[in-house]
mmCIF file of C-alpha atoms in Angstrom:
data_model
loop_
_atom_site.group_PDB
_atom_site.id
_atom_site.type_symbol
_atom_site.label_atom_id
_atom_site.label_comp_id
_atom_site.label_asym_id
_atom_site.label_seq_id
_atom_site.Cartn_x
_atom_site.Cartn_y
_atom_site.Cartn_z
ATOM 1 C CA MET A 1477 19.750 36.897 18.497
ATOM 2 C CA ARG A 1478 21.795 35.644 21.521
ATOM 3 C CA ARG A 1479 22.748 38.025 24.146
ATOM 4 C CA LEU A 1480 25.473 37.828 26.605
ATOM 5 C CA VAL A 1481 25.543 40.313 29.520
ATOM 6 C CA LEU A 1482 28.738 40.329 31.679
ATOM 7 C CA LEU A 1483 28.331 41.949 35.146
ATOM 8 C CA ARG A 1484 31.672 42.267 37.128
ATOM 9 C CA HIS A 1485 30.867 41.813 41.098
ATOM 10 C CA ALA A 1486 30.214 45.016 43.114
ATOM 11 C CA LYS A 1487 32.997 46.331 45.112
ATOM 12 C CA ALA A 1488 34.087 44.312 48.078
ATOM 13 C CA GLU A 1489 35.563 44.260 51.185
ATOM 14 C CA ALA A 1490 39.335 44.500 51.643
ATOM 15 C CA PRO A 1491 40.754 40.950 51.729
ATOM 16 C CA ASP A 1492 42.139 40.785 55.249
ATOM 17 C CA PRO A 1493 41.219 38.939 57.634
ATOM 18 C CA VAL A 1494 39.176 36.596 55.317
ATOM 19 C CA ASN A 1495 40.508 34.910 52.099
ATOM 20 C CA ASP A 1496 39.763 36.481 48.548
ATOM 21 C CA TYR A 1497 37.240 33.812 47.793
ATOM 22 C CA ASP A 1498 35.120 34.385 51.096
ATOM 23 C CA ARG A 1499 35.229 38.147 50.855
ATOM 24 C CA GLN A 1500 31.649 39.901 50.915
ATOM 25 C CA LEU A 1501 30.414 43.516 49.517
ATOM 26 C CA ALA A 1502 31.262 46.730 51.129
ATOM 27 C CA PRO A 1503 28.200 48.878 52.081
ATOM 28 C CA ARG A 1504 28.627 50.910 48.782
ATOM 29 C CA GLY A 1505 28.894 47.381 46.778
ATOM 30 C CA ARG A 1506 25.586 46.127 47.946
ATOM 31 C CA THR A 1507 24.221 49.633 46.676
ATOM 32 C CA ALA A 1508 25.576 49.287 43.352
ATOM 33 C CA ALA A 1509 24.542 45.645 42.886
ATOM 34 C CA ALA A 1510 20.847 46.336 43.652
ATOM 35 C CA GLY A 1511 21.042 49.259 41.263
ATOM 36 C CA MET A 1512 22.496 47.568 38.380
ATOM 37 C CA GLY A 1513 19.816 44.856 38.619
ATOM 38 C CA GLU A 1514 17.111 47.598 38.579
ATOM 39 C CA TRP A 1515 19.186 48.985 35.291
ATOM 40 C CA MET A 1516 18.888 45.673 33.758
ATOM 41 C CA ALA A 1517 15.120 45.174 34.448
ATOM 42 C CA GLY A 1518 14.294 48.384 33.483
ATOM 43 C CA GLN A 1519 16.066 48.129 29.986
ATOM 44 C CA GLY A 1520 14.142 44.696 29.478
ATOM 45 C CA ILE A 1521 17.297 42.642 29.839
ATOM 46 C CA VAL A 1522 16.088 39.641 31.500
ATOM 47 C CA PRO A 1523 18.567 36.668 31.501
ATOM 48 C CA ASP A 1524 16.941 33.250 30.699
ATOM 49 C CA ALA A 1525 20.047 31.856 32.850
ATOM 50 C CA VAL A 1526 22.624 33.037 35.173
ATOM 51 C CA VAL A 1527 25.953 31.513 35.491
ATOM 52 C CA CYS A 1528 28.074 33.187 38.529
ATOM 53 C CA SER A 1529 31.097 32.492 40.194
ATOM 54 C CA GLY A 1530 31.107 30.609 43.735
ATOM 55 C CA ALA A 1531 32.948 33.419 45.035
ATOM 56 C CA ALA A 1532 31.225 34.888 48.221
ATOM 57 C CA ARG A 1533 31.169 38.813 46.499
ATOM 58 C CA THR A 1534 29.738 37.252 42.993
ATOM 59 C CA ARG A 1535 26.926 35.351 44.817
ATOM 60 C CA GLU A 1536 26.322 38.569 46.825
ATOM 61 C CA THR A 1537 26.123 40.636 43.829
ATOM 62 C CA TRP A 1538 23.846 38.322 42.250
ATOM 63 C CA ARG A 1539 21.397 37.994 45.038
ATOM 64 C CA LEU A 1540 20.975 41.884 45.408
ATOM 65 C CA ALA A 1541 20.642 42.110 41.647
ATOM 66 C CA SER A 1542 18.252 39.384 41.313
ATOM 67 C CA ARG A 1543 15.431 41.051 43.265
ATOM 68 C CA ALA A 1544 14.868 43.334 40.335
ATOM 69 C CA PHE A 1545 13.477 40.253 38.444
ATOM 70 C CA ASP A 1546 10.259 38.630 39.339
ATOM 71 C CA PRO A 1547 10.780 35.435 39.416
ATOM 72 C CA ALA A 1548 14.565 35.629 39.402
ATOM 73 C CA PRO A 1549 16.153 33.574 36.559
ATOM 74 C CA VAL A 1550 17.458 30.410 37.807
ATOM 75 C CA VAL A 1551 21.212 30.663 38.471
ATOM 76 C CA THR A 1552 24.239 28.267 38.326
ATOM 77 C CA TYR A 1553 27.367 28.701 40.099
ATOM 78 C CA ASP A 1554 30.593 27.809 38.558
ATOM 79 C CA ASP A 1555 34.124 28.138 40.169
ATOM 80 C CA ARG A 1556 35.625 28.030 36.997
ATOM 81 C CA ILE A 1557 34.410 31.717 36.664
ATOM 82 C CA TYR A 1558 36.597 32.564 39.728
ATOM 83 C CA GLU A 1559 39.917 34.423 38.505
ATOM 84 C CA ALA A 1560 39.481 32.443 35.120
ATOM 85 C CA ALA A 1561 41.110 33.791 31.946
ATOM 86 C CA ALA A 1562 39.039 34.982 29.146
ATOM 87 C CA GLU A 1563 39.372 31.596 27.291
ATOM 88 C CA THR A 1564 38.040 29.600 30.191
ATOM 89 C CA LEU A 1565 35.086 32.280 30.755
ATOM 90 C CA PHE A 1566 34.419 31.588 26.830
ATOM 91 C CA GLU A 1567 34.215 27.951 27.111
ATOM 92 C CA VAL A 1568 31.558 28.366 29.879
ATOM 93 C CA VAL A 1569 29.378 30.642 27.673
ATOM 94 C CA GLN A 1570 29.682 27.946 24.697
ATOM 95 C CA GLU A 1571 28.511 25.273 27.034
ATOM 96 C CA GLN A 1572 24.851 26.873 27.477
ATOM 97 C CA ASP A 1573 22.098 25.197 26.432
ATOM 98 C CA SER A 1574 20.656 26.502 23.042
ATOM 99 C CA ASP A 1575 16.777 27.305 24.591
ATOM 100 C CA VAL A 1576 18.820 30.334 26.600
ATOM 101 C CA PHE A 1577 18.749 33.444 24.562
ATOM 102 C CA THR A 1578 20.073 35.872 27.301
ATOM 103 C CA LEU A 1579 22.859 34.435 29.457
ATOM 104 C CA LEU A 1580 24.050 36.601 32.274
ATOM 105 C CA MET A 1581 27.653 35.985 33.683
ATOM 106 C CA VAL A 1582 28.503 37.235 37.148
ATOM 107 C CA GLY A 1583 32.099 37.073 37.532
ATOM 108 C CA HIS A 1584 35.444 38.976 38.003
ATOM 109 C CA ASN A 1585 38.136 41.489 36.140
ATOM 110 C CA PRO A 1586 40.655 40.850 34.518
ATOM 111 C CA GLY A 1587 38.585 37.836 33.230
ATOM 112 C CA MET A 1588 35.409 39.880 32.303
ATOM 113 C CA GLU A 1589 37.226 42.815 30.479
ATOM 114 C CA MET A 1590 39.371 40.340 28.508
ATOM 115 C CA LEU A 1591 36.286 38.297 27.194
ATOM 116 C CA VAL A 1592 34.810 41.635 26.085
ATOM 117 C CA THR A 1593 37.889 42.094 24.195
ATOM 118 C CA LEU A 1594 38.006 38.628 23.046
ATOM 119 C CA LEU A 1595 34.362 38.773 21.640
ATOM 120 C CA ALA A 1596 33.532 42.262 20.490
ATOM 121 C CA GLU A 1597 34.309 43.032 16.549
ATOM 122 C CA SER A 1598 32.623 46.382 17.456
ATOM 123 C CA GLY A 1599 30.041 48.454 18.879
ATOM 124 C CA GLU A 1600 28.498 51.866 19.335
ATOM 125 C CA PRO A 1601 31.358 53.911 19.500
ATOM 126 C CA GLU A 1602 30.395 55.928 22.378
ATOM 127 C CA VAL A 1603 29.836 52.609 24.208
ATOM 128 C CA VAL A 1604 33.196 51.059 22.771
ATOM 129 C CA ASP A 1605 34.908 54.455 24.181
ATOM 130 C CA LEU A 1606 33.482 54.042 27.928
ATOM 131 C CA PHE A 1607 34.362 50.355 27.857
ATOM 132 C CA GLN A 1608 37.982 51.237 26.920
ATOM 133 C CA LYS A 1609 38.489 53.557 29.645
ATOM 134 C CA LYS A 1610 37.743 51.197 32.598
ATOM 135 C CA PHE A 1611 35.642 47.956 33.641
ATOM 136 C CA PRO A 1612 35.072 48.999 37.505
ATOM 137 C CA THR A 1613 33.102 47.106 39.841
ATOM 138 C CA ALA A 1614 29.765 46.283 39.542
ATOM 139 C CA ALA A 1615 29.884 47.141 35.699
ATOM 140 C CA ILE A 1616 27.674 45.911 32.873
ATOM 141 C CA ALA A 1617 28.761 44.728 29.242
ATOM 142 C CA VAL A 1618 25.977 43.692 26.867
ATOM 143 C CA LEU A 1619 27.107 41.690 23.695
ATOM 144 C CA ASP A 1620 25.002 40.832 20.982
ATOM 145 C CA PHE A 1621 25.575 37.867 18.840
ATOM 146 C CA GLU A 1622 23.697 36.411 15.523
ATOM 147 C CA ASP A 1623 21.342 33.663 16.290
ATOM 148 C CA VAL A 1624 23.605 30.979 16.274
ATOM 149 C CA PRO A 1625 23.967 28.093 19.251
ATOM 150 C CA TRP A 1626 26.536 29.279 22.088
ATOM 151 C CA ALA A 1627 28.610 26.287 21.132
ATOM 152 C CA ALA A 1628 28.998 27.956 17.643
ATOM 153 C CA LEU A 1629 29.926 31.315 18.996
ATOM 154 C CA GLU A 1630 33.506 32.337 17.515
ATOM 155 C CA GLU A 1631 35.684 35.002 18.640
ATOM 156 C CA LYS A 1632 35.404 38.871 17.408
ATOM 157 C CA THR A 1633 31.617 38.358 16.377
ATOM 158 C CA ALA A 1634 29.916 40.267 18.959
ATOM 159 C CA TRP A 1635 28.473 43.873 19.088
ATOM 160 C CA LEU A 1636 29.076 45.644 22.290
ATOM 161 C CA SER A 1637 25.543 47.348 22.433
ATOM 162 C CA ALA A 1638 25.919 48.535 26.034
ATOM 163 C CA PHE A 1639 28.545 49.289 28.606
ATOM 164 C CA VAL A 1640 27.157 50.734 32.026
ATOM 165 C CA THR A 1641 28.868 51.508 35.357
ATOM 166 C CA PRO A 1642 26.873 52.636 38.765
ATOM 167 C CA LYS A 1643 28.931 56.075 38.584
ATOM 168 C CA HIS A 1644 27.675 56.688 34.970
ATOM 169 C CA LEU A 1645 24.020 55.489 36.000
ATOM 170 C CA GLY A 1646 24.385 57.929 39.105
ATOM 171 C CA ILE A 1647 24.256 55.156 41.467
ATOM 172 C CA LYS A 1648 26.765 55.852 44.514
ATOM 173 C CA GLY A 1649 28.338 52.339 44.908
ATOM 174 C CA GLU A 1650 31.362 52.259 42.388
#
């Protein structure tokens, strides 16, 4: 099985006075990022590789979430993820090495939400229902695929096995 885990960056500071790319996390975003990392580790979701947008808020989200793993998975920063459309994100996924079975992507909306819609054929009914309501900051979507190489993945072939938000987990950080 291949597993794609999508983590939307945690709550960031308002855009002024810095540009969007350089925005840091707000205090509640820092809490959420750390908590979502703990949730992943507690669920046994340990990425073999991480690909992360180069934006400051995604880098900080991963830095805080990664503290839940020992050792932290190797991360690659890829600016194509910043403000990317679902199709671009899918291309990044398809480029991953075949020895990666669990891939974590840390990115931005609306691309992350659109990628789930592009890839998920179905899922647990309560998970799909929660996903369809909102994809808030620091939310995590877990997509499971048959064991085919990343390059061979096709649209509408994933099972949405989990979707969690900080609020859903009782983390004061959404």
